Coordinates of N, CA, C and O in Angstrom, one line a residue:
M217 N 141.5 93.6 59.4 CA 141.1 94.9 59.3 C 142.4 95.7 59.1 O 143.4 95.5 59.7
R218 N 142.3 96.7 58.2 CA 143.5 97.5 57.9 C 143.3 98.9 58.5 O 142.2 99.5 58.2
I219 N 144.2 99.4 59.3 CA 144.1 100.7 59.9 C 145.1 101.6 59.2 O 146.3 101.3 59.1
I220 N 144.5 102.7 58.8 CA 145.3 103.7 58.1 C 145.6 104.8 59.0 O 144.7 105.3 59.7
G221 N 146.9 105.3 59.1 CA 147.2 106.4 60.0 C 148.4 106.0 60.8 O 149.1 105.0 60.6
S222 N 148.7 106.8 61.8 CA 149.8 106.6 62.7 C 149.6 105.4 63.7 O 148.5 105.0 63.9
P223 N 150.7 104.9 64.2 CA 150.6 103.8 65.2 C 149.8 104.3 66.5 O 149.1 103.5 67.1
T224 N 149.9 105.6 66.8 CA 149.2 106.1 67.9 C 147.7 106.1 67.7 O 146.9 105.7 68.5
A225 N 147.3 106.4 66.4 CA 145.8 106.4 66.1 C 145.3 104.9 66.1 O 144.2 104.7 66.6
A226 N 146.2 104.0 65.7 CA 145.8 102.6 65.7 C 145.6 102.1 67.1 O 144.6 101.4 67.4
F227 N 146.5 102.5 68.1 CA 146.3 102.1 69.5 C 145.1 102.7 70.1 O 144.3 102.1 70.8
L228 N 144.8 104.0 69.8 CA 143.6 104.7 70.4 C 142.3 104.0 69.8 O 141.4 103.9 70.5
L229 N 142.3 103.7 68.5 CA 141.2 103.0 67.9 C 141.0 101.7 68.6 O 139.9 101.3 69.0
A230 N 142.0 100.9 68.8 CA 141.9 99.6 69.5 C 141.5 99.7 70.9 O 140.6 99.0 71.4
A231 N 142.0 100.7 71.6 CA 141.6 100.9 73.0 C 140.1 101.3 73.1 O 139.5 101.0 74.1
S232 N 139.6 102.0 72.2 CA 138.2 102.5 72.3 C 137.2 101.3 72.1 O 136.1 101.4 72.4
F233 N 137.7 100.2 71.6 CA 136.9 99.0 71.4 C 137.2 97.9 72.4 O 136.9 96.7 72.2
S234 N 137.9 98.2 73.5 CA 138.3 97.2 74.5 C 137.1 96.7 75.2 O 136.1 97.5 75.4
L235 N 137.1 95.5 75.7 CA 136.0 94.9 76.5 C 136.0 95.4 77.9 O 137.0 95.8 78.4
P236 N 134.8 95.4 78.5 CA 134.7 95.8 79.9 C 135.6 94.9 80.8 O 135.9 93.7 80.4
A237 N 135.8 95.3 82.0 CA 136.7 94.6 82.9 C 136.2 93.2 83.2 O 136.9 92.2 83.4
W238 N 134.8 93.0 83.3 CA 134.3 91.7 83.7 C 134.3 90.7 82.5 O 134.0 89.6 82.7
A239 N 134.6 91.2 81.3 CA 134.5 90.4 80.1 C 135.6 89.3 80.0 O 135.6 88.5 79.1
D240 N 136.5 89.3 80.9 CA 137.6 88.3 80.9 C 137.1 86.9 81.3 O 137.9 86.0 81.5
G241 N 135.9 86.7 81.5 CA 135.4 85.5 82.0 C 134.5 85.7 83.2 O 133.4 85.5 83.2
G242 N 135.2 86.2 84.3 CA 134.5 86.6 85.5 C 133.7 85.4 86.1 O 132.8 85.7 86.9
A243 N 133.9 84.2 85.8 CA 133.2 83.1 86.4 C 133.6 82.9 87.8 O 134.7 83.2 88.2
G244 N 132.6 82.5 88.6 CA 133.0 82.3 90.0 C 131.7 81.8 90.8 O 130.7 81.6 90.2
I245 N 131.9 81.5 92.1 CA 130.9 81.1 92.9 C 130.2 82.3 93.5 O 131.0 83.2 94.1
R246 N 128.9 82.4 93.5 CA 128.2 83.6 94.1 C 127.0 83.1 94.9 O 126.3 82.2 94.4
T247 N 126.8 83.8 96.0 CA 125.6 83.5 96.8 C 124.5 84.4 96.3 O 124.6 85.6 96.3
L248 N 123.3 83.7 96.0 CA 122.2 84.4 95.6 C 121.0 84.2 96.5 O 120.8 83.1 97.0
P249 N 120.1 85.1 96.6 CA 118.8 84.9 97.3 C 117.9 84.1 96.5 O 117.7 84.3 95.3
V250 N 117.2 83.1 97.1 CA 116.3 82.2 96.4 C 115.1 81.9 97.3 O 115.2 82.1 98.6
P251 N 114.0 81.5 96.8 CA 112.8 81.1 97.6 C 113.2 79.9 98.5 O 113.8 78.9 98.0
A252 N 112.9 80.0 99.8 CA 113.1 78.8 100.7 C 112.1 77.7 100.4 O 112.4 76.5 100.6
S253 N 110.9 78.1 99.9 CA 109.9 77.1 99.5 C 109.2 77.7 98.3 O 109.4 78.8 97.9
A254 N 108.4 76.9 97.6 CA 107.7 77.3 96.4 C 106.8 78.6 96.8 O 106.2 78.7 97.8
V255 N 106.8 79.5 95.9 CA 106.1 80.8 96.0 C 105.0 80.8 95.0 O 105.3 80.7 93.8
A256 N 103.8 81.0 95.4 CA 102.6 81.1 94.4 C 102.6 82.5 93.8 O 103.0 83.5 94.4
A257 N 102.1 82.5 92.6 CA 101.9 83.8 91.9 C 100.9 84.7 92.8 O 99.9 84.2 93.3
G258 N 101.2 86.0 92.9 CA 100.4 86.9 93.7 C 100.8 87.0 95.1 O 100.4 87.9 95.8
H259 N 101.8 86.1 95.6 CA 102.2 86.2 96.9 C 103.2 87.4 97.1 O 104.1 87.5 96.3
V260 N 103.1 88.2 98.1 CA 104.1 89.2 98.4 C 105.2 88.6 99.2 O 105.0 88.0 100.3
I261 N 106.4 88.6 98.7 CA 107.5 87.9 99.2 C 108.1 88.7 100.4 O 108.4 89.9 100.3
S262 N 108.4 88.1 101.5 CA 109.0 88.7 102.7 C 110.4 88.1 102.8 O 110.8 87.1 102.2
Q263 N 111.2 88.7 103.7 CA 112.6 88.2 104.0 C 112.5 86.7 104.5 O 113.4 85.9 104.2
A264 N 111.4 86.4 105.3 CA 111.3 85.0 105.8 C 111.1 84.0 104.7 O 111.3 82.8 104.9
D265 N 110.6 84.4 103.5 CA 110.4 83.5 102.4 C 111.7 83.2 101.6 O 111.7 82.3 100.7
L266 N 112.8 83.9 102.0 CA 114.0 83.7 101.2 C 115.1 83.0 102.0 O 115.1 83.1 103.2
T267 N 116.0 82.4 101.3 CA 117.2 81.8 101.8 C 118.3 82.1 100.8 O 118.1 82.7 99.8
E268 N 119.5 81.7 101.1 CA 120.6 81.9 100.2 C 121.2 80.6 99.7 O 121.2 79.6 100.5
R269 N 121.7 80.6 98.5 CA 122.3 79.4 97.9 C 123.4 79.8 97.0 O 123.4 80.8 96.4
K270 N 124.5 79.0 97.0 CA 125.6 79.3 96.1 C 125.4 78.7 94.7 O 124.9 77.6 94.6
F271 N 125.9 79.5 93.7 CA 125.8 79.1 92.3 C 127.1 79.4 91.6 O 127.7 80.4 91.9
Q272 N 127.4 78.6 90.6 CA 128.5 78.9 89.7 C 127.9 79.9 88.7 O 126.9 79.7 88.1
T273 N 128.5 81.1 88.6 CA 127.9 82.2 87.8 C 129.0 82.8 86.9 O 130.2 82.7 87.1
T274 N 128.5 83.5 85.9 CA 129.3 84.3 85.0 C 128.5 85.7 85.0 O 127.3 85.7 85.3
P275 N 129.1 86.7 84.6 CA 128.4 88.0 84.5 C 127.2 87.9 83.6 O 126.1 88.4 83.9
R276 N 127.3 87.1 82.5 CA 126.2 87.0 81.6 C 125.0 86.2 82.2 O 123.9 86.5 82.0
S277 N 125.3 85.2 83.1 CA 124.3 84.4 83.7 C 123.5 85.2 84.7 O 122.4 84.8 85.1
L278 N 124.1 86.3 85.2 CA 123.4 87.1 86.2 C 122.5 88.2 85.6 O 121.8 88.8 86.4
L279 N 122.5 88.4 84.3 CA 121.7 89.4 83.7 C 120.2 89.1 83.9 O 119.8 88.0 83.6
G280 N 119.5 90.0 84.5 CA 118.1 89.9 84.7 C 117.7 89.0 85.9 O 116.5 88.6 86.1
I281 N 118.7 88.7 86.8 CA 118.5 87.8 88.0 C 118.6 88.7 89.2 O 119.5 89.5 89.3
A282 N 117.7 88.5 90.2 CA 117.8 89.2 91.5 C 119.1 88.7 92.2 O 119.2 87.5 92.4
T283 N 120.0 89.7 92.5 CA 121.2 89.3 93.2 C 121.3 89.7 94.7 O 122.2 89.3 95.4
K284 N 120.3 90.5 95.1 CA 120.2 91.0 96.4 C 118.8 90.8 97.0 O 117.8 91.0 96.3
T285 N 118.8 90.6 98.3 CA 117.5 90.3 98.9 C 116.6 91.5 98.8 O 115.4 91.4 98.6
D286 N 117.1 92.8 98.9 CA 116.3 94.0 98.8 C 115.7 94.2 97.5 O 114.7 95.0 97.3
E287 N 116.1 93.5 96.4 CA 115.5 93.5 95.1 C 114.2 92.6 95.1 O 113.4 92.8 94.2
I288 N 114.0 91.8 96.1 CA 113.0 90.8 96.1 C 111.9 91.1 97.2 O 110.7 91.0 96.9
A289 N 112.4 91.3 98.4 CA 111.5 91.5 99.6 C 110.5 92.6 99.4 O 110.9 93.7 98.9
G290 N 109.3 92.4 99.6 CA 108.2 93.4 99.4 C 107.6 93.4 98.0 O 106.7 94.1 97.8
K291 N 108.2 92.6 97.1 CA 107.6 92.5 95.8 C 106.6 91.3 95.7 O 106.7 90.4 96.5
E292 N 105.8 91.4 94.7 CA 104.8 90.4 94.5 C 105.3 89.5 93.3 O 105.8 90.0 92.3
A293 N 105.1 88.2 93.5 CA 105.5 87.2 92.4 C 104.4 87.3 91.3 O 103.2 87.1 91.5
R294 N 104.9 87.5 90.1 CA 104.0 87.5 88.9 C 103.6 86.1 88.5 O 102.5 85.9 87.9
R295 N 104.5 85.2 88.8 CA 104.2 83.8 88.4 C 104.8 82.9 89.5 O 105.5 83.4 90.4
P296 N 104.5 81.6 89.6 CA 105.0 80.7 90.6 C 106.6 80.7 90.5 O 107.1 80.7 89.4
L297 N 107.2 80.7 91.7 CA 108.7 80.6 91.8 C 109.0 79.3 92.5 O 108.4 78.9 93.5
Q298 N 110.0 78.6 91.9 CA 110.5 77.3 92.5 C 111.5 77.5 93.6 O 112.3 78.4 93.6
A299 N 111.4 76.7 94.6 CA 112.3 76.8 95.7 C 113.7 76.5 95.3 O 113.9 75.6 94.4
G300 N 114.6 77.3 95.8 CA 116.0 77.1 95.5 C 116.5 77.5 94.2 O 117.7 77.3 93.9
R301 N 115.7 78.1 93.4 CA 116.1 78.6 92.0 C 116.3 80.1 92.0 O 115.5 80.8 92.7
P302 N 117.2 80.6 91.3 CA 117.4 82.1 91.2 C 116.1 82.7 90.7 O 115.3 82.1 89.9
I303 N 115.9 84.0 91.1 CA 114.6 84.6 90.8 C 114.8 85.7 89.7 O 115.6 86.7 89.9
P304 N 114.2 85.5 88.5 CA 114.3 86.5 87.5 C 113.6 87.8 87.9 O 112.5 87.7 88.5
L305 N 114.2 88.9 87.6 CA 113.5 90.2 88.0 C 112.2 90.4 87.3 O 111.3 91.0 87.8
S306 N 112.1 89.8 86.1 CA 110.8 89.9 85.3 C 109.7 89.1 86.0 O 108.5 89.3 85.7
A307 N 110.0 88.2 87.0 CA 109.0 87.5 87.7 C 108.5 88.2 88.9 O 107.6 87.7 89.7
L308 N 109.0 89.5 89.2 CA 108.6 90.3 90.3 C 107.9 91.6 89.9 O 108.2 92.1 88.8
M309 N 107.0 92.1 90.7 CA 106.4 93.4 90.5 C 106.0 94.1 91.8 O 106.0 93.4 92.8
K310 N 105.8 95.4 91.7 CA 105.3 96.0 92.9 C 104.0 95.4 93.3 O 103.2 95.1 92.4
P311 N 103.7 95.3 94.6 CA 102.4 94.7 95.0 C 101.2 95.5 94.5 O 101.3 96.7 94.5
L312 N 100.2 94.8 94.1 CA 99.0 95.5 93.6 C 98.2 96.1 94.8 O 98.0 95.4 95.7
A313 N 97.8 97.3 94.7 CA 97.0 98.0 95.7 C 95.5 97.9 95.3 O 94.6 97.9 96.1
V314 N 95.3 97.9 94.0 CA 93.9 97.9 93.4 C 93.9 96.8 92.3 O 94.8 96.8 91.4
R315 N 93.0 95.9 92.3 CA 92.9 94.9 91.3 C 91.7 95.3 90.3 O 90.7 95.8 90.7
R316 N 91.9 94.9 89.1 CA 90.9 95.1 88.0 C 89.6 94.5 88.5 O 89.6 93.4 89.0
G317 N 88.5 95.2 88.3 CA 87.2 94.7 88.7 C 86.8 95.0 90.1 O 85.6 94.8 90.5
A318 N 87.7 95.5 90.9 CA 87.4 95.9 92.3 C 86.6 97.1 92.4 O 86.8 98.1 91.7
K319 N 85.7 97.2 93.4 CA 84.9 98.4 93.6 C 85.7 99.2 94.7 O 86.1 98.7 95.7
V320 N 85.9 100.5 94.4 CA 86.7 101.3 95.2 C 85.9 102.6 95.6 O 85.3 103.2 94.7
A321 N 86.0 102.9 96.8 CA 85.3 104.2 97.3 C 86.3 105.3 97.0 O 87.5 105.2 97.3
A322 N 85.7 106.4 96.4 CA 86.5 107.6 96.2 C 85.8 108.8 96.7 O 84.6 108.9 96.6
T323 N 86.6 109.7 97.2 CA 86.1 111.0 97.8 C 86.8 112.1 97.2 O 88.1 112.1 97.1
Y324 N 86.1 113.1 96.7 CA 86.7 114.3 96.2 C 86.3 115.4 97.2 O 85.1 115.6 97.4
A325 N 87.3 116.2 97.7 CA 87.0 117.2 98.6 C 87.7 118.5 98.2 O 88.9 118.5 97.9
E326 N 87.0 119.6 98.3 CA 87.6 120.9 98.0 C 86.7 122.0 98.6 O 85.5 122.0 98.4
A327 N 87.3 122.9 99.3 CA 86.6 124.1 99.9 C 85.3 123.8 100.6 O 84.3 124.4 100.4
G328 N 85.4 122.8 101.5 CA 84.2 122.4 102.3 C 83.2 121.5 101.6 O 82.3 121.1 102.2
L329 N 83.4 121.2 100.3 CA 82.5 120.4 99.6 C 83.1 119.0 99.5 O 84.3 118.9 99.2
S330 N 82.4 118.0 99.7 CA 82.9 116.6 99.7 C 81.9 115.7 98.9 O 80.7 115.7 99.1
I331 N 82.4 115.0 97.9 CA 81.6 114.1 97.1 C 82.2 112.7 97.1 O 83.4 112.5 96.9
S332 N 81.4 111.7 97.5 CA 81.8 110.4 97.6 C 81.1 109.5 96.6 O 79.9 109.8 96.3
T333 N 81.7 108.5 96.0 CA 81.1 107.7 95.0 C 81.8 106.3 95.0 O 82.9 106.2 95.5
Q334 N 81.2 105.4 94.3 CA 81.9 104.1 94.1 C 82.4 104.1 92.7 O 81.8 104.5 91.7
L335 N 83.7 103.6 92.5 CA 84.3 103.5 91.2 C 84.7 102.0 91.0 O 85.0 101.3 92.0
L336 N 84.7 101.6 89.8 CA 85.1 100.2 89.4 C 86.4 100.3 88.7 O 86.6 101.0 87.7
A337 N 87.4 99.6 89.2 CA 88.8 99.7 88.6 C 88.8 98.9 87.3 O 88.3 97.8 87.2
L338 N 89.3 99.6 86.3 CA 89.3 99.0 84.9 C 90.7 98.4 84.7 O 90.8 97.8 83.6
E339 N 91.6 98.5 85.6 CA 92.9 97.9 85.4 C 93.6 97.8 86.8 O 93.2 98.4 87.8
D340 N 94.6 96.9 86.9 CA 95.3 96.7 88.1 C 96.2 97.9 88.3 O 96.6 98.6 87.3
G341 N 96.6 98.1 89.6 CA 97.5 99.2 89.8 C 98.2 99.1 91.2 O 97.7 98.5 92.1
S342 N 99.4 99.6 91.2 CA 100.2 99.7 92.4 C 100.3 101.1 93.0 O 99.9 102.0 92.2
V343 N 100.8 101.3 94.2 CA 100.9 102.6 94.7 C 101.8 103.5 93.8 O 102.8 103.0 93.3
G344 N 101.2 104.6 93.5 CA 101.9 105.6 92.6 C 101.5 105.5 91.1 O 101.7 106.4 90.3
D345 N 100.8 104.4 90.8 CA 100.3 104.3 89.4 C 99.0 105.1 89.2 O 98.3 105.4 90.1
H346 N 98.8 105.5 87.9 CA 97.6 106.2 87.5 C 96.8 105.1 86.8 O 97.3 104.5 85.9
I347 N 95.5 104.9 87.2 CA 94.7 103.9 86.6 C 93.3 104.5 86.2 O 92.9 105.6 86.7
S348 N 92.7 103.8 85.3 CA 91.3 104.3 84.9 C 90.3 103.5 85.7 O 90.4 102.3 86.0
L349 N 89.2 104.3 86.0 CA 88.1 103.7 86.8 C 86.8 104.2 86.2 O 86.7 105.3 85.6
R350 N 85.7 103.4 86.4 CA 84.4 103.8 85.9 C 83.5 104.2 87.1 O 83.4 103.5 88.1
N351 N 82.9 105.4 87.0 CA 82.0 105.8 88.0 C 80.8 104.9 87.9 O 80.1 104.8 86.8
M352 N 80.4 104.2 89.0 CA 79.3 103.3 89.0 C 78.0 104.0 88.8 O 77.0 103.3 88.3
T353 N 77.9 105.2 89.1 CA 76.6 105.9 89.1 C 76.4 106.5 87.7 O 75.3 106.3 87.1
T354 N 77.4 107.2 87.1 CA 77.2 107.9 85.9 C 77.8 107.1 84.7 O 77.4 107.5 83.5
G355 N 78.7 106.2 84.9 CA 79.3 105.4 83.8 C 80.5 106.1 83.2 O 81.1 105.6 82.3
S356 N 80.8 107.3 83.7 CA 81.9 108.0 83.1 C 83.3 107.4 83.6 O 83.3 106.8 84.7
I357 N 84.3 107.6 82.8 CA 85.6 107.1 83.1 C 86.4 108.2 83.7 O 86.4 109.4 83.2
V358 N 87.1 107.9 84.9 CA 88.0 108.9 85.5 C 89.3 108.2 85.7 O 89.5 107.0 85.7
N359 N 90.4 109.1 85.8 CA 91.7 108.6 86.0 C 92.1 109.1 87.4 O 91.7 110.2 87.9
A360 N 92.8 108.2 88.2 CA 93.2 108.5 89.5 C 94.5 107.9 89.8 O 94.9 106.9 89.3
E361 N 95.2 108.5 90.8 CA 96.5 108.0 91.3 C 96.3 107.2 92.5 O 95.5 107.7 93.4
I362 N 96.9 106.1 92.7 CA 96.8 105.3 93.9 C 97.8 105.8 94.9 O 99.0 105.8 94.6
L363 N 97.3 106.2 96.1 CA 98.2 106.7 97.1 C 98.6 105.6 98.1 O 98.0 104.5 98.1
A364 N 99.6 105.9 98.9 CA 100.2 104.9 99.8 C 99.2 104.3 100.8 O 99.3 103.1 101.1
N365 N 98.2 105.1 101.2 CA 97.2 104.6 102.2 C 96.1 103.9 101.5 O 95.1 103.5 102.1
G366 N 96.2 103.6 100.2 CA 95.2 102.9 99.4 C 94.1 103.8 98.9 O 93.2 103.4 98.2
A367 N 94.1 105.1 99.2 CA 93.1 106.0 98.7 C 93.5 106.4 97.3 O 94.6 106.1 96.7
L368 N 92.5 107.0 96.6 CA 92.7 107.4 95.2 C 92.7 109.0 95.2 O 91.9 109.6 95.8
A369 N 93.6 109.5 94.4 CA 93.7 111.0 94.2 C 93.2 111.2 92.8 O 93.8 110.8 91.8
V370 N 92.0 111.8 92.7 CA 91.4 112.1 91.3 C 92.0 113.4 90.8 O 92.1 114.4 91.4

């Protein structure tokens, strides 16, 4: 590559394309949280399900891998996880509070009026998600937010 201009401009241009600090290799031994035993898909992982194991790593090998216990504990396994193997973040999700096809009781209350009905979940959802549900009586579709206590806010 040919750089036109002053030596200062050439240095600034080269400096702007420098590699990050970890790009010098950064290989080393690192302790990672891993399942102590096989974990089935759908299992909510607790601290007791985890142990630590040392691995030879590079910064690139850690991309998309859970490196801390708090990234894993309390999450649900999307797929089976092997004992002693690093856990990909893509294999974890927030635990489902409502499963597709489940019948859910919903209550709407305002100014002393209260209406209760059965809704059918049309999709899976975790706390804080907005999901679609079908009113079992009228057949109409409603959207609701899943609250922490498992209730639905319409």
